[in-house]
PDB file of C-alpha atoms in Angstrom:
ATOM      1  CA  MET A  22      67.863  63.121  66.223  1.00 53.00           C
ATOM      2  CA  SER A  23      65.408  65.274  68.188  1.00 69.00           C
ATOM      3  CA  ARG A  24      65.669  64.505  71.901  1.00 92.00           C
ATOM      4  CA  THR A  25      62.119  63.719  72.991  1.00 96.00           C
ATOM      5  CA  VAL A  26      60.066  61.101  74.725  1.00 98.00           C
ATOM      6  CA  THR A  27      57.525  60.162  72.052  1.00 97.00           C
ATOM      7  CA  VAL A  28      54.185  58.447  72.553  1.00 96.00           C
ATOM      8  CA  GLY A  29      51.894  56.922  69.977  1.00 94.00           C
ATOM      9  CA  PHE A  30      48.370  58.212  70.576  1.00 92.00           C
ATOM     10  CA  ASP A  31      45.022  57.197  69.105  1.00 87.00           C
ATOM     11  CA  GLY A  32      42.579  58.344  71.792  1.00 87.00           C
ATOM     12  CA  SER A  33      42.117  54.890  73.328  1.00 87.00           C
ATOM     13  CA  SER A  34      42.416  54.241  77.070  1.00 88.00           C
ATOM     14  CA  GLU A  35      45.606  52.281  76.360  1.00 89.00           C
ATOM     15  CA  SER A  36      47.256  55.200  74.589  1.00 91.00           C
ATOM     16  CA  ARG A  37      46.098  57.605  77.318  1.00 93.00           C
ATOM     17  CA  ALA A  38      47.799  55.460  79.969  1.00 94.00           C
ATOM     18  CA  ALA A  39      50.909  55.392  77.787  1.00 95.00           C
ATOM     19  CA  ALA A  40      50.814  59.183  77.431  1.00 97.00           C
ATOM     20  CA  GLU A  41      50.642  59.648  81.213  1.00 97.00           C
ATOM     21  CA  TRP A  42      53.621  57.316  81.702  1.00 97.00           C
ATOM     22  CA  ALA A  43      55.496  59.087  78.912  1.00 98.00           C
ATOM     23  CA  ALA A  44      54.870  62.484  80.552  1.00 98.00           C
ATOM     24  CA  ARG A  45      56.309  61.205  83.845  1.00 98.00           C
ATOM     25  CA  GLU A  46      59.314  59.805  81.967  1.00 98.00           C
ATOM     26  CA  ALA A  47      59.799  63.094  80.106  1.00 98.00           C
ATOM     27  CA  ARG A  48      59.953  64.893  83.449  1.00 97.00           C
ATOM     28  CA  LEU A  49      62.531  62.397  84.766  1.00 97.00           C
ATOM     29  CA  ARG A  50      64.673  62.900  81.657  1.00 97.00           C
ATOM     30  CA  GLY A  51      64.146  66.651  81.354  1.00 96.00           C
ATOM     31  CA  LEU A  52      62.914  66.228  77.772  1.00 97.00           C
ATOM     32  CA  PRO A  53      59.873  67.394  75.789  1.00 97.00           C
ATOM     33  CA  LEU A  54      56.986  64.978  75.287  1.00 98.00           C
ATOM     34  CA  LYS A  55      55.928  64.454  71.698  1.00 97.00           C
ATOM     35  CA  ILE A  56      52.440  63.080  71.046  1.00 96.00           C
ATOM     36  CA  VAL A  57      52.208  61.402  67.649  1.00 94.00           C
ATOM     37  CA  ASP A  58      48.910  60.447  66.086  1.00 90.00           C
ATOM     38  CA  VAL A  59      48.677  58.787  62.707  1.00 88.00           C
ATOM     39  CA  TRP A  60      45.789  59.412  60.369  1.00 80.00           C
ATOM     40  CA  GLU A  61      45.269  56.454  58.090  1.00 74.00           C
ATOM     41  CA  PRO A  62      42.952  57.586  55.269  1.00 69.00           C
ATOM     42  CA  VAL A  63      39.873  55.411  54.804  1.00 61.00           C
ATOM     43  CA  PRO A  64      37.110  55.418  52.157  1.00 55.00           C
ATOM     44  CA  GLU A  65      34.523  58.205  52.425  1.00 53.00           C
ATOM     45  CA  LEU A  66      31.639  55.746  52.873  1.00 48.00           C
ATOM     46  CA  VAL A  67      33.357  54.258  55.924  1.00 49.00           C
ATOM     47  CA  LEU A  68      33.892  57.749  57.343  1.00 48.00           C
ATOM     48  CA  GLN A  69      30.223  58.618  57.019  1.00 52.00           C
ATOM     49  CA  ALA A  70      29.206  55.424  58.789  1.00 53.00           C
ATOM     50  CA  ALA A  71      31.755  55.698  61.574  1.00 52.00           C
ATOM     51  CA  LEU A  72      31.535  59.426  62.351  1.00 52.00           C
ATOM     52  CA  PRO A  73      27.989  60.856  62.368  1.00 51.00           C
ATOM     53  CA  GLY A  74      27.725  64.637  62.230  1.00 52.00           C
ATOM     54  CA  ALA A  75      29.867  67.301  60.667  1.00 50.00           C
ATOM     55  CA  GLU A  76      33.214  66.273  62.187  1.00 56.00           C
ATOM     56  CA  THR A  77      35.498  64.495  59.742  1.00 61.00           C
ATOM     57  CA  GLN A  78      37.985  61.807  60.694  1.00 61.00           C
ATOM     58  CA  GLN A  79      40.902  64.181  60.160  1.00 62.00           C
ATOM     59  CA  GLN A  80      39.279  66.818  62.377  1.00 66.00           C
ATOM     60  CA  TRP A  81      38.681  64.181  65.058  1.00 65.00           C
ATOM     61  CA  THR A  82      42.257  62.885  64.916  1.00 69.00           C
ATOM     62  CA  GLU A  83      43.540  66.432  65.334  1.00 75.00           C
ATOM     63  CA  ARG A  84      41.137  67.456  68.105  1.00 84.00           C
ATOM     64  CA  VAL A  85      41.606  64.446  70.391  1.00 86.00           C
ATOM     65  CA  PRO A  86      45.431  64.642  70.634  1.00 87.00           C
ATOM     66  CA  ARG A  87      45.203  68.424  71.086  1.00 91.00           C
ATOM     67  CA  GLU A  88      42.819  68.032  74.021  1.00 93.00           C
ATOM     68  CA  ALA A  89      44.978  65.253  75.474  1.00 94.00           C
ATOM     69  CA  ALA A  90      48.034  67.504  75.249  1.00 95.00           C
ATOM     70  CA  GLU A  91      46.218  70.270  77.107  1.00 96.00           C
ATOM     71  CA  GLY A  92      45.346  67.858  79.904  1.00 96.00           C
ATOM     72  CA  LEU A  93      48.923  66.564  80.102  1.00 97.00           C
ATOM     73  CA  ARG A  94      50.262  70.113  80.418  1.00 96.00           C
ATOM     74  CA  LEU A  95      47.926  70.722  83.352  1.00 97.00           C
ATOM     75  CA  ARG A  96      48.770  67.462  85.135  1.00 97.00           C
ATOM     76  CA  HIS A  97      52.510  67.624  84.430  1.00 97.00           C
ATOM     77  CA  PRO A  98      53.545  71.275  84.760  1.00 95.00           C
ATOM     78  CA  GLY A  99      56.981  72.003  83.423  1.00 94.00           C
ATOM     79  CA  VAL A 100      56.851  69.305  80.748  1.00 97.00           C
ATOM     80  CA  GLU A 101      56.823  70.699  77.228  1.00 97.00           C
ATOM     81  CA  VAL A 102      54.176  68.864  75.186  1.00 97.00           C
ATOM     82  CA  ILE A 103      54.282  68.797  71.390  1.00 95.00           C
ATOM     83  CA  THR A 104      51.676  67.268  69.079  1.00 94.00           C
ATOM     84  CA  VAL A 105      52.522  65.854  65.653  1.00 93.00           C
ATOM     85  CA  HIS A 106      50.026  64.590  63.087  1.00 91.00           C
ATOM     86  CA  LEU A 107      51.181  62.041  60.541  1.00 90.00           C
ATOM     87  CA  THR A 108      49.413  60.384  57.620  1.00 86.00           C
ATOM     88  CA  GLY A 109      49.980  56.854  56.360  1.00 87.00           C
ATOM     89  CA  ASP A 110      50.472  53.344  57.647  1.00 88.00           C
ATOM     90  CA  PRO A 111      50.468  53.494  61.485  1.00 87.00           C
ATOM     91  CA  ALA A 112      53.247  50.948  62.000  1.00 89.00           C
ATOM     92  CA  GLU A 113      55.593  52.550  59.480  1.00 92.00           C
ATOM     93  CA  ALA A 114      54.868  56.046  60.786  1.00 92.00           C
ATOM     94  CA  LEU A 115      55.472  55.069  64.410  1.00 93.00           C
ATOM     95  CA  ILE A 116      58.680  53.190  63.562  1.00 93.00           C
ATOM     96  CA  GLY A 117      59.954  56.353  61.911  1.00 94.00           C
ATOM     97  CA  ALA A 118      58.886  58.437  64.907  1.00 94.00           C
ATOM     98  CA  ALA A 119      60.583  55.988  67.278  1.00 94.00           C
ATOM     99  CA  ASP A 120      63.874  56.119  65.403  1.00 90.00           C
ATOM    100  CA  SER A 121      64.004  59.915  65.745  1.00 91.00           C
ATOM    101  CA  ALA A 122      63.327  59.947  69.519  1.00 95.00           C
ATOM    102  CA  ASP A 123      65.125  59.036  72.713  1.00 95.00           C
ATOM    103  CA  LEU A 124      62.292  56.722  73.659  1.00 96.00           C
ATOM    104  CA  MET A 125      59.012  55.546  72.130  1.00 97.00           C
ATOM    105  CA  VAL A 126      56.073  54.713  74.412  1.00 97.00           C
ATOM    106  CA  LEU A 127      53.069  52.665  73.293  1.00 94.00           C
ATOM    107  CA  GLY A 128      49.934  51.468  75.005  1.00 90.00           C
ATOM    108  CA  SER A 129      48.649  47.923  74.954  1.00 80.00           C
ATOM    109  CA  CYS A 130      45.580  46.121  76.222  1.00 58.00           C
ATOM    110  CA  GLY A 131      45.916  44.267  79.494  1.00 44.00           C
ATOM    111  CA  PHE A 132      44.597  40.716  79.644  1.00 37.00           C
ATOM    112  CA  SER A 133      41.363  40.547  81.589  1.00 35.00           C
ATOM    113  CA  GLY A 134      41.879  39.017  85.021  1.00 36.00           C
ATOM    114  CA  ILE A 135      45.629  38.421  84.735  1.00 39.00           C
ATOM    115  CA  VAL A 136      48.744  40.515  84.313  1.00 43.00           C
ATOM    116  CA  GLY A 137      50.583  41.191  81.120  1.00 45.00           C
ATOM    117  CA  PHE A 138      49.801  42.648  77.731  1.00 47.00           C
ATOM    118  CA  MET A 139      47.829  41.914  74.619  1.00 52.00           C
ATOM    119  CA  VAL A 140      50.301  43.107  72.001  1.00 60.00           C
ATOM    120  CA  GLY A 141      48.639  44.426  68.862  1.00 69.00           C
ATOM    121  CA  SER A 142      50.148  44.115  65.408  1.00 78.00           C
ATOM    122  CA  VAL A 143      51.169  47.788  65.257  1.00 84.00           C
ATOM    123  CA  SER A 144      52.895  47.722  68.670  1.00 85.00           C
ATOM    124  CA  LEU A 145      54.602  44.434  67.830  1.00 86.00           C
ATOM    125  CA  ALA A 146      55.881  45.820  64.519  1.00 87.00           C
ATOM    126  CA  VAL A 147      57.294  48.923  66.218  1.00 91.00           C
ATOM    127  CA  ILE A 148      58.985  46.857  68.941  1.00 91.00           C
ATOM    128  CA  ALA A 149      60.463  44.487  66.366  1.00 89.00           C
ATOM    129  CA  HIS A 150      61.801  47.111  63.960  1.00 91.00           C
ATOM    130  CA  ALA A 151      62.517  50.332  65.863  1.00 92.00           C
ATOM    131  CA  GLU A 152      66.187  51.076  66.443  1.00 92.00           C
ATOM    132  CA  ARG A 153      65.507  53.004  69.652  1.00 94.00           C
ATOM    133  CA  PRO A 154      64.051  51.710  72.964  1.00 96.00           C
ATOM    134  CA  VAL A 155      60.302  51.102  73.017  1.00 96.00           C
ATOM    135  CA  VAL A 156      58.282  50.958  76.243  1.00 96.00           C
ATOM    136  CA  LEU A 157      54.954  49.162  76.360  1.00 94.00           C
ATOM    137  CA  VAL A 158      52.490  50.391  79.000  1.00 94.00           C
ATOM    138  CA  ARG A 159      49.403  48.382  79.876  1.00 88.00           C
ATOM    139  CA  ALA A 160      45.927  49.889  80.038  1.00 85.00           C
ATOM    140  CA  GLY A 161      45.077  51.168  83.492  1.00 86.00           C
ATOM    141  CA  GLU A 162      48.692  51.825  84.495  1.00 90.00           C
ATOM    142  CA  GLN A 163      48.842  54.372  87.329  1.00 92.00           C
ATOM    143  CA  ALA A 164      51.794  56.259  88.792  1.00 95.00           C
ATOM    144  CA  ALA A 165      51.206  54.612  92.177  1.00 94.00           C
ATOM    145  CA  ASP A 166      51.624  51.161  90.603  1.00 93.00           C
ATOM    146  CA  GLU A 167      55.349  51.833  90.181  1.00 96.00           C
ATOM    147  CA  HIS A 168      55.903  52.684  93.841  1.00 96.00           C
ATOM    148  CA  ARG A 169      56.096  50.803  97.105  1.00 94.00           C
ATOM    149  CA  MET A 170      53.091  50.677  99.425  1.00 92.00           C
ATOM    150  CA  ASP A 171      52.860  53.402 102.053  1.00 91.00           C
ATOM    151  CA  PRO A 172      52.948  52.443 105.779  1.00 91.00           C
ATOM    152  CA  ALA A 173      49.185  51.836 105.699  1.00 92.00           C
ATOM    153  CA  GLY A 174      49.538  49.381 102.808  1.00 89.00           C
ATOM    154  CA  VAL A 175      48.026  51.782 100.272  1.00 88.00           C
ATOM    155  CA  PRO A 176      49.594  52.332  96.816  1.00 82.00           C
ATOM    156  CA  SER A 177      51.074  55.828  96.680  1.00 91.00           C
ATOM    157  CA  ALA A 178      53.137  57.785  94.171  1.00 92.00           C
ATOM    158  CA  ALA A 179      54.741  59.575  97.150  1.00 92.00           C
ATOM    159  CA  THR A 180      56.716  56.505  98.249  1.00 96.00           C
ATOM    160  CA  ALA A 181      59.961  55.150  96.793  1.00 96.00           C
ATOM    161  CA  PHE A 182      59.976  53.429  93.427  1.00 97.00           C
ATOM    162  CA  GLN A 183      59.966  49.668  93.228  1.00 97.00           C
ATOM    163  CA  PRO A 184      63.100  48.161  91.625  1.00 98.00           C
ATOM    164  CA  VAL A 185      63.998  48.383  87.970  1.00 98.00           C
ATOM    165  CA  VAL A 186      64.520  44.820  86.721  1.00 98.00           C
ATOM    166  CA  LEU A 187      66.993  43.981  83.953  1.00 98.00           C
ATOM    167  CA  GLY A 188      67.206  40.671  82.125  1.00 97.00           C
ATOM    168  CA  LEU A 189      70.842  40.154  81.117  1.00 96.00           C
ATOM    169  CA  ASP A 190      72.705  37.600  79.023  1.00 94.00           C
ATOM    170  CA  THR A 191      76.212  37.577  80.499  1.00 93.00           C
ATOM    171  CA  GLY A 192      77.524  35.792  77.430  1.00 90.00           C
ATOM    172  CA  ARG A 193      76.707  38.845  75.304  1.00 88.00           C
ATOM    173  CA  PRO A 194      76.296  41.787  77.705  1.00 92.00           C
ATOM    174  CA  ASP A 195      75.461  44.860  75.645  1.00 93.00           C
ATOM    175  CA  GLU A 196      76.434  48.319  76.876  1.00 96.00           C
ATOM    176  CA  THR A 197      73.326  49.957  75.393  1.00 96.00           C
ATOM    177  CA  LEU A 198      71.084  47.680  77.439  1.00 97.00           C
ATOM    178  CA  LEU A 199      73.092  48.097  80.641  1.00 98.00           C
ATOM    179  CA  GLU A 200      73.266  51.872  80.228  1.00 98.00           C
ATOM    180  CA  PHE A 201      69.502  52.104  79.777  1.00 98.00           C
ATOM    181  CA  ALA A 202      68.738  50.027  82.884  1.00 98.00           C
ATOM    182  CA  PHE A 203      71.262  51.733  85.176  1.00 98.00           C
ATOM    183  CA  ASP A 204      70.161  55.161  83.955  1.00 98.00           C
ATOM    184  CA  ALA A 205      66.486  54.322  84.523  1.00 98.00           C
ATOM    185  CA  ALA A 206      67.220  53.200  88.091  1.00 98.00           C
ATOM    186  CA  ALA A 207      69.365  56.269  88.799  1.00 98.00           C
ATOM    187  CA  ARG A 208      66.703  58.699  87.565  1.00 98.00           C
ATOM    188  CA  ARG A 209      64.119  57.051  89.806  1.00 98.00           C
ATOM    189  CA  ASP A 210      66.468  56.706  92.780  1.00 98.00           C
ATOM    190  CA  ALA A 211      65.451  53.037  92.621  1.00 98.00           C
ATOM    191  CA  SER A 212      67.396  49.847  93.118  1.00 98.00           C
ATOM    192  CA  LEU A 213      68.336  47.710  90.121  1.00 98.00           C
ATOM    193  CA  ARG A 214      67.723  43.954  90.086  1.00 98.00           C
ATOM    194  CA  VAL A 215      69.858  42.264  87.425  1.00 98.00           C
ATOM    195  CA  VAL A 216      68.611  38.808  86.483  1.00 97.00           C
ATOM    196  CA  HIS A 217      70.724  36.215  84.696  1.00 97.00           C
ATOM    197  CA  ALA A 218      69.591  32.656  83.945  1.00 95.00           C
ATOM    198  CA  TRP A 219      71.822  29.776  82.972  1.00 91.00           C
ATOM    199  CA  PRO A 220      70.941  26.294  81.682  1.00 86.00           C
ATOM    200  CA  GLU A 221      71.100  23.103  83.702  1.00 77.00           C
ATOM    201  CA  PRO A 222      74.237  20.991  83.207  1.00 70.00           C
ATOM    202  CA  PRO A 223      73.773  18.153  80.672  1.00 67.00           C
ATOM    203  CA  THR A 224      74.157  15.476  83.350  1.00 58.00           C
ATOM    204  CA  SER A 225      71.140  16.775  85.286  1.00 55.00           C
ATOM    205  CA  PHE A 226      68.826  14.907  82.949  1.00 49.00           C
ATOM    206  CA  TYR A 227      70.407  11.624  83.983  1.00 46.00           C
ATOM    207  CA  ARG A 228      70.893  12.526  87.669  1.00 53.00           C
ATOM    208  CA  PHE A 229      74.500  11.330  87.780  1.00 51.00           C
ATOM    209  CA  GLN A 230      76.286  11.041  91.096  1.00 52.00           C
ATOM    210  CA  GLY A 231      78.148  14.285  91.720  1.00 55.00           C
ATOM    211  CA  ASP A 232      75.467  16.484  90.115  1.00 69.00           C
ATOM    212  CA  ALA A 233      75.147  18.531  93.324  1.00 76.00           C
ATOM    213  CA  GLU A 234      78.847  19.356  93.312  1.00 79.00           C
ATOM    214  CA  LEU A 235      78.753  20.195  89.612  1.00 79.00           C
ATOM    215  CA  TYR A 236      75.700  22.400  90.116  1.00 80.00           C
ATOM    216  CA  ASP A 237      77.328  24.283  92.994  1.00 85.00           C
ATOM    217  CA  MET A 238      80.474  24.835  90.938  1.00 87.00           C
ATOM    218  CA  LEU A 239      78.492  26.141  87.971  1.00 88.00           C
ATOM    219  CA  ALA A 240      76.348  28.354  90.231  1.00 89.00           C
ATOM    220  CA  ARG A 241      79.419  29.982  91.755  1.00 93.00           C
ATOM    221  CA  LYS A 242      81.000  30.434  88.315  1.00 94.00           C
ATOM    222  CA  GLN A 243      77.886  32.019  86.829  1.00 94.00           C
ATOM    223  CA  ALA A 244      77.460  34.330  89.820  1.00 96.00           C
ATOM    224  CA  THR A 245      81.082  35.402  89.502  1.00 97.00           C
ATOM    225  CA  VAL A 246      80.659  36.153  85.788  1.00 96.00           C
ATOM    226  CA  LEU A 247      77.599  38.301  86.530  1.00 97.00           C
ATOM    227  CA  THR A 248      79.495  40.209  89.218  1.00 97.00           C
ATOM    228  CA  GLU A 249      82.377  40.867  86.849  1.00 97.00           C
ATOM    229  CA  VAL A 250      80.064  42.106  84.075  1.00 97.00           C
ATOM    230  CA  LEU A 251      78.469  44.587  86.478  1.00 98.00           C
ATOM    231  CA  ARG A 252      81.648  45.757  88.205  1.00 97.00           C
ATOM    232  CA  SER A 253      82.376  48.739  85.963  1.00 97.00           C
ATOM    233  CA  TRP A 254      78.687  49.726  85.880  1.00 98.00           C
ATOM    234  CA  ARG A 255      78.507  49.777  89.668  1.00 97.00           C
ATOM    235  CA  GLN A 256      81.465  52.164  89.579  1.00 98.00           C
ATOM    236  CA  LYS A 257      79.815  54.333  86.920  1.00 98.00           C
ATOM    237  CA  PHE A 258      76.542  54.486  88.918  1.00 98.00           C
ATOM    238  CA  PRO A 259      77.738  54.309  92.538  1.00 98.00           C
ATOM    239  CA  ASP A 260      74.409  55.529  93.949  1.00 97.00           C
ATOM    240  CA  VAL A 261      72.394  52.696  92.371  1.00 98.00           C
ATOM    241  CA  GLU A 262      71.849  49.765  94.708  1.00 98.00           C
ATOM    242  CA  VAL A 263      72.296  46.591  92.650  1.00 98.00           C
ATOM    243  CA  THR A 264      70.918  43.147  93.452  1.00 98.00           C
ATOM    244  CA  GLU A 265      72.330  40.267  91.423  1.00 98.00           C
ATOM    245  CA  VAL A 266      70.104  37.280  90.661  1.00 97.00           C
ATOM    246  CA  SER A 267      71.811  34.300  88.993  1.00 96.00           C
ATOM    247  CA  ARG A 268      69.654  31.190  88.722  1.00 94.00           C
ATOM    248  CA  CYS A 269      69.555  27.942  86.812  1.00 91.00           C
ATOM    249  CA  GLY A 270      66.549  27.366  84.581  1.00 90.00           C
ATOM    250  CA  SER A 271      64.364  29.000  81.942  1.00 92.00           C
ATOM    251  CA  ALA A 272      65.444  32.585  81.334  1.00 94.00           C
ATOM    252  CA  ALA A 273      61.898  33.677  80.511  1.00 93.00           C
ATOM    253  CA  GLN A 274      60.366  32.062  83.600  1.00 94.00           C
ATOM    254  CA  ILE A 275      63.067  33.318  85.981  1.00 95.00           C
ATOM    255  CA  LEU A 276      62.821  36.876  84.646  1.00 96.00           C
ATOM    256  CA  VAL A 277      59.031  36.915  84.880  1.00 94.00           C
ATOM    257  CA  GLU A 278      59.162  35.687  88.475  1.00 95.00           C
ATOM    258  CA  ALA A 279      61.803  38.276  89.388  1.00 95.00           C
ATOM    259  CA  SER A 280      59.653  41.045  87.889  1.00 94.00           C
ATOM    260  CA  ARG A 281      56.539  40.604  90.008  1.00 91.00           C
ATOM    261  CA  GLU A 282      57.373  43.754  91.960  1.00 92.00           C
ATOM    262  CA  ALA A 283      59.021  46.216  89.585  1.00 96.00           C
ATOM    263  CA  CYS A 284      58.488  49.750  88.361  1.00 97.00           C
ATOM    264  CA  LEU A 285      60.058  48.934  84.987  1.00 98.00           C
ATOM    265  CA  VAL A 286      61.347  45.761  83.338  1.00 97.00           C
ATOM    266  CA  VAL A 287      64.145  46.079  80.788  1.00 98.00           C
ATOM    267  CA  VAL A 288      64.899  43.440  78.161  1.00 96.00           C
ATOM    268  CA  GLY A 289      67.068  43.460  75.065  1.00 94.00           C
ATOM    269  CA  ARG A 290      66.296  42.748  71.432  1.00 91.00           C
ATOM    270  CA  ARG A 291      69.110  41.966  69.054  1.00 86.00           C
ATOM    271  CA  ILE A 292      68.910  44.057  65.888  1.00 79.00           C
ATOM    272  CA  ARG A 293      68.615  41.805  62.861  1.00 68.00           C
ATOM    273  CA  THR A 294      70.148  42.665  59.519  1.00 57.00           C
ATOM    274  CA  ARG A 295      67.078  41.289  57.730  1.00 55.00           C
ATOM    275  CA  HIS A 296      63.955  43.236  58.675  1.00 53.00           C
ATOM    276  CA  LEU A 297      61.477  40.455  58.047  1.00 52.00           C
ATOM    277  CA  GLY A 298      58.632  39.464  60.345  1.00 55.00           C
ATOM    278  CA  THR A 299      58.073  40.626  63.900  1.00 57.00           C
ATOM    279  CA  HIS A 300      60.327  38.307  65.890  1.00 68.00           C
ATOM    280  CA  ILE A 301      61.381  39.870  69.204  1.00 78.00           C
ATOM    281  CA  GLY A 302      62.870  36.888  71.016  1.00 82.00           C
ATOM    282  CA  HIS A 303      61.162  34.404  73.324  1.00 86.00           C
ATOM    283  CA  VAL A 304      62.298  36.084  76.563  1.00 90.00           C
ATOM    284  CA  ALA A 305      60.977  39.508  75.550  1.00 89.00           C
ATOM    285  CA  HIS A 306      57.804  37.853  74.272  1.00 85.00           C
ATOM    286  CA  ALA A 307      57.247  36.080  77.609  1.00 87.00           C
ATOM    287  CA  VAL A 308      57.886  39.259  79.599  1.00 91.00           C
ATOM    288  CA  LEU A 309      55.424  41.251  77.503  1.00 88.00           C
ATOM    289  CA  HIS A 310      52.728  38.652  78.050  1.00 86.00           C
ATOM    290  CA  HIS A 311      53.241  37.918  81.732  1.00 88.00           C
ATOM    291  CA  VAL A 312      54.643  41.008  83.471  1.00 90.00           C
ATOM    292  CA  GLU A 313      52.379  43.704  84.876  1.00 89.00           C
ATOM    293  CA  ALA A 314      54.908  46.557  84.976  1.00 94.00           C
ATOM    294  CA  PRO A 315      55.840  48.681  81.949  1.00 95.00           C
ATOM    295  CA  VAL A 316      58.344  46.853  79.749  1.00 96.00           C
ATOM    296  CA  ALA A 317      61.219  48.525  77.911  1.00 97.00           C
ATOM    297  CA  VAL A 318      62.548  46.636  74.883  1.00 96.00           C
ATOM    298  CA  VAL A 319      66.018  47.941  74.048  1.00 96.00           C
ATOM    299  CA  PRO A 320      67.459  47.091  70.604  1.00 94.00           C
ATOM    300  CA  HIS A 321      71.186  46.468  70.460  1.00 88.00           C
ATOM    301  CA  GLY A 322      73.838  45.074  68.123  1.00 78.00           C
TER     302      GLY A 322
END
């Protein structure tokens, strides 16, 4: 596997925002940035209608990433930028590119007027089938968005990063997911907010006497389990400040609420043995549609 941060690029504003985020991530990781564009051949008549003048579609798809790479080199000195041109189905090509990289970064439309993402079919397919982490970056994402406000209340990339937020299932805590989140926080010198949700006790529906005591007992037990899961990771990353959030209720809702101020949100996706459809799990789906920060979907066993 070639160690790179890879970004899917098609010249759109979404992919340009993703490329900028990917360049910043490549600097944090000390890795090259690979820009991948996929040329999907189309009928000649469509080409003539869509691209007036002498420039062919293939020439256009080679020129635009090349110019983008030149701009990235200027704005991110020290980051090695590589361009790769592929031909074929975009989803299949990007899944292959993701599986040979440390990290795949994709752009996605932001919903007008509200936070979150509009996940296209290609991005969804890559997220659902890639065996390496995939980060989705919304259109318009700026470096300053990931940082705390300066003393004057102005967004600034010169201030400290906002927290990295991790959604964790303590019943099946995966080391790949935990490693990714702790490492991301450490590289940013950011705090890590670990969020765990647990269901209401069955008696809550009926409001039995003693529910309050039962709830308190379960809350303490769940908080203790979360602390125990994180104990060894705190020791492995002693410089990362960790905040533990253990709450009763909908995992998707609690994680979305806890991610309102974050530089990166990390969620897991269990790798399925049958690669059918584009199911990514309801928690990851909710985060992608309702969180403003970049979202990392980490596949695990």
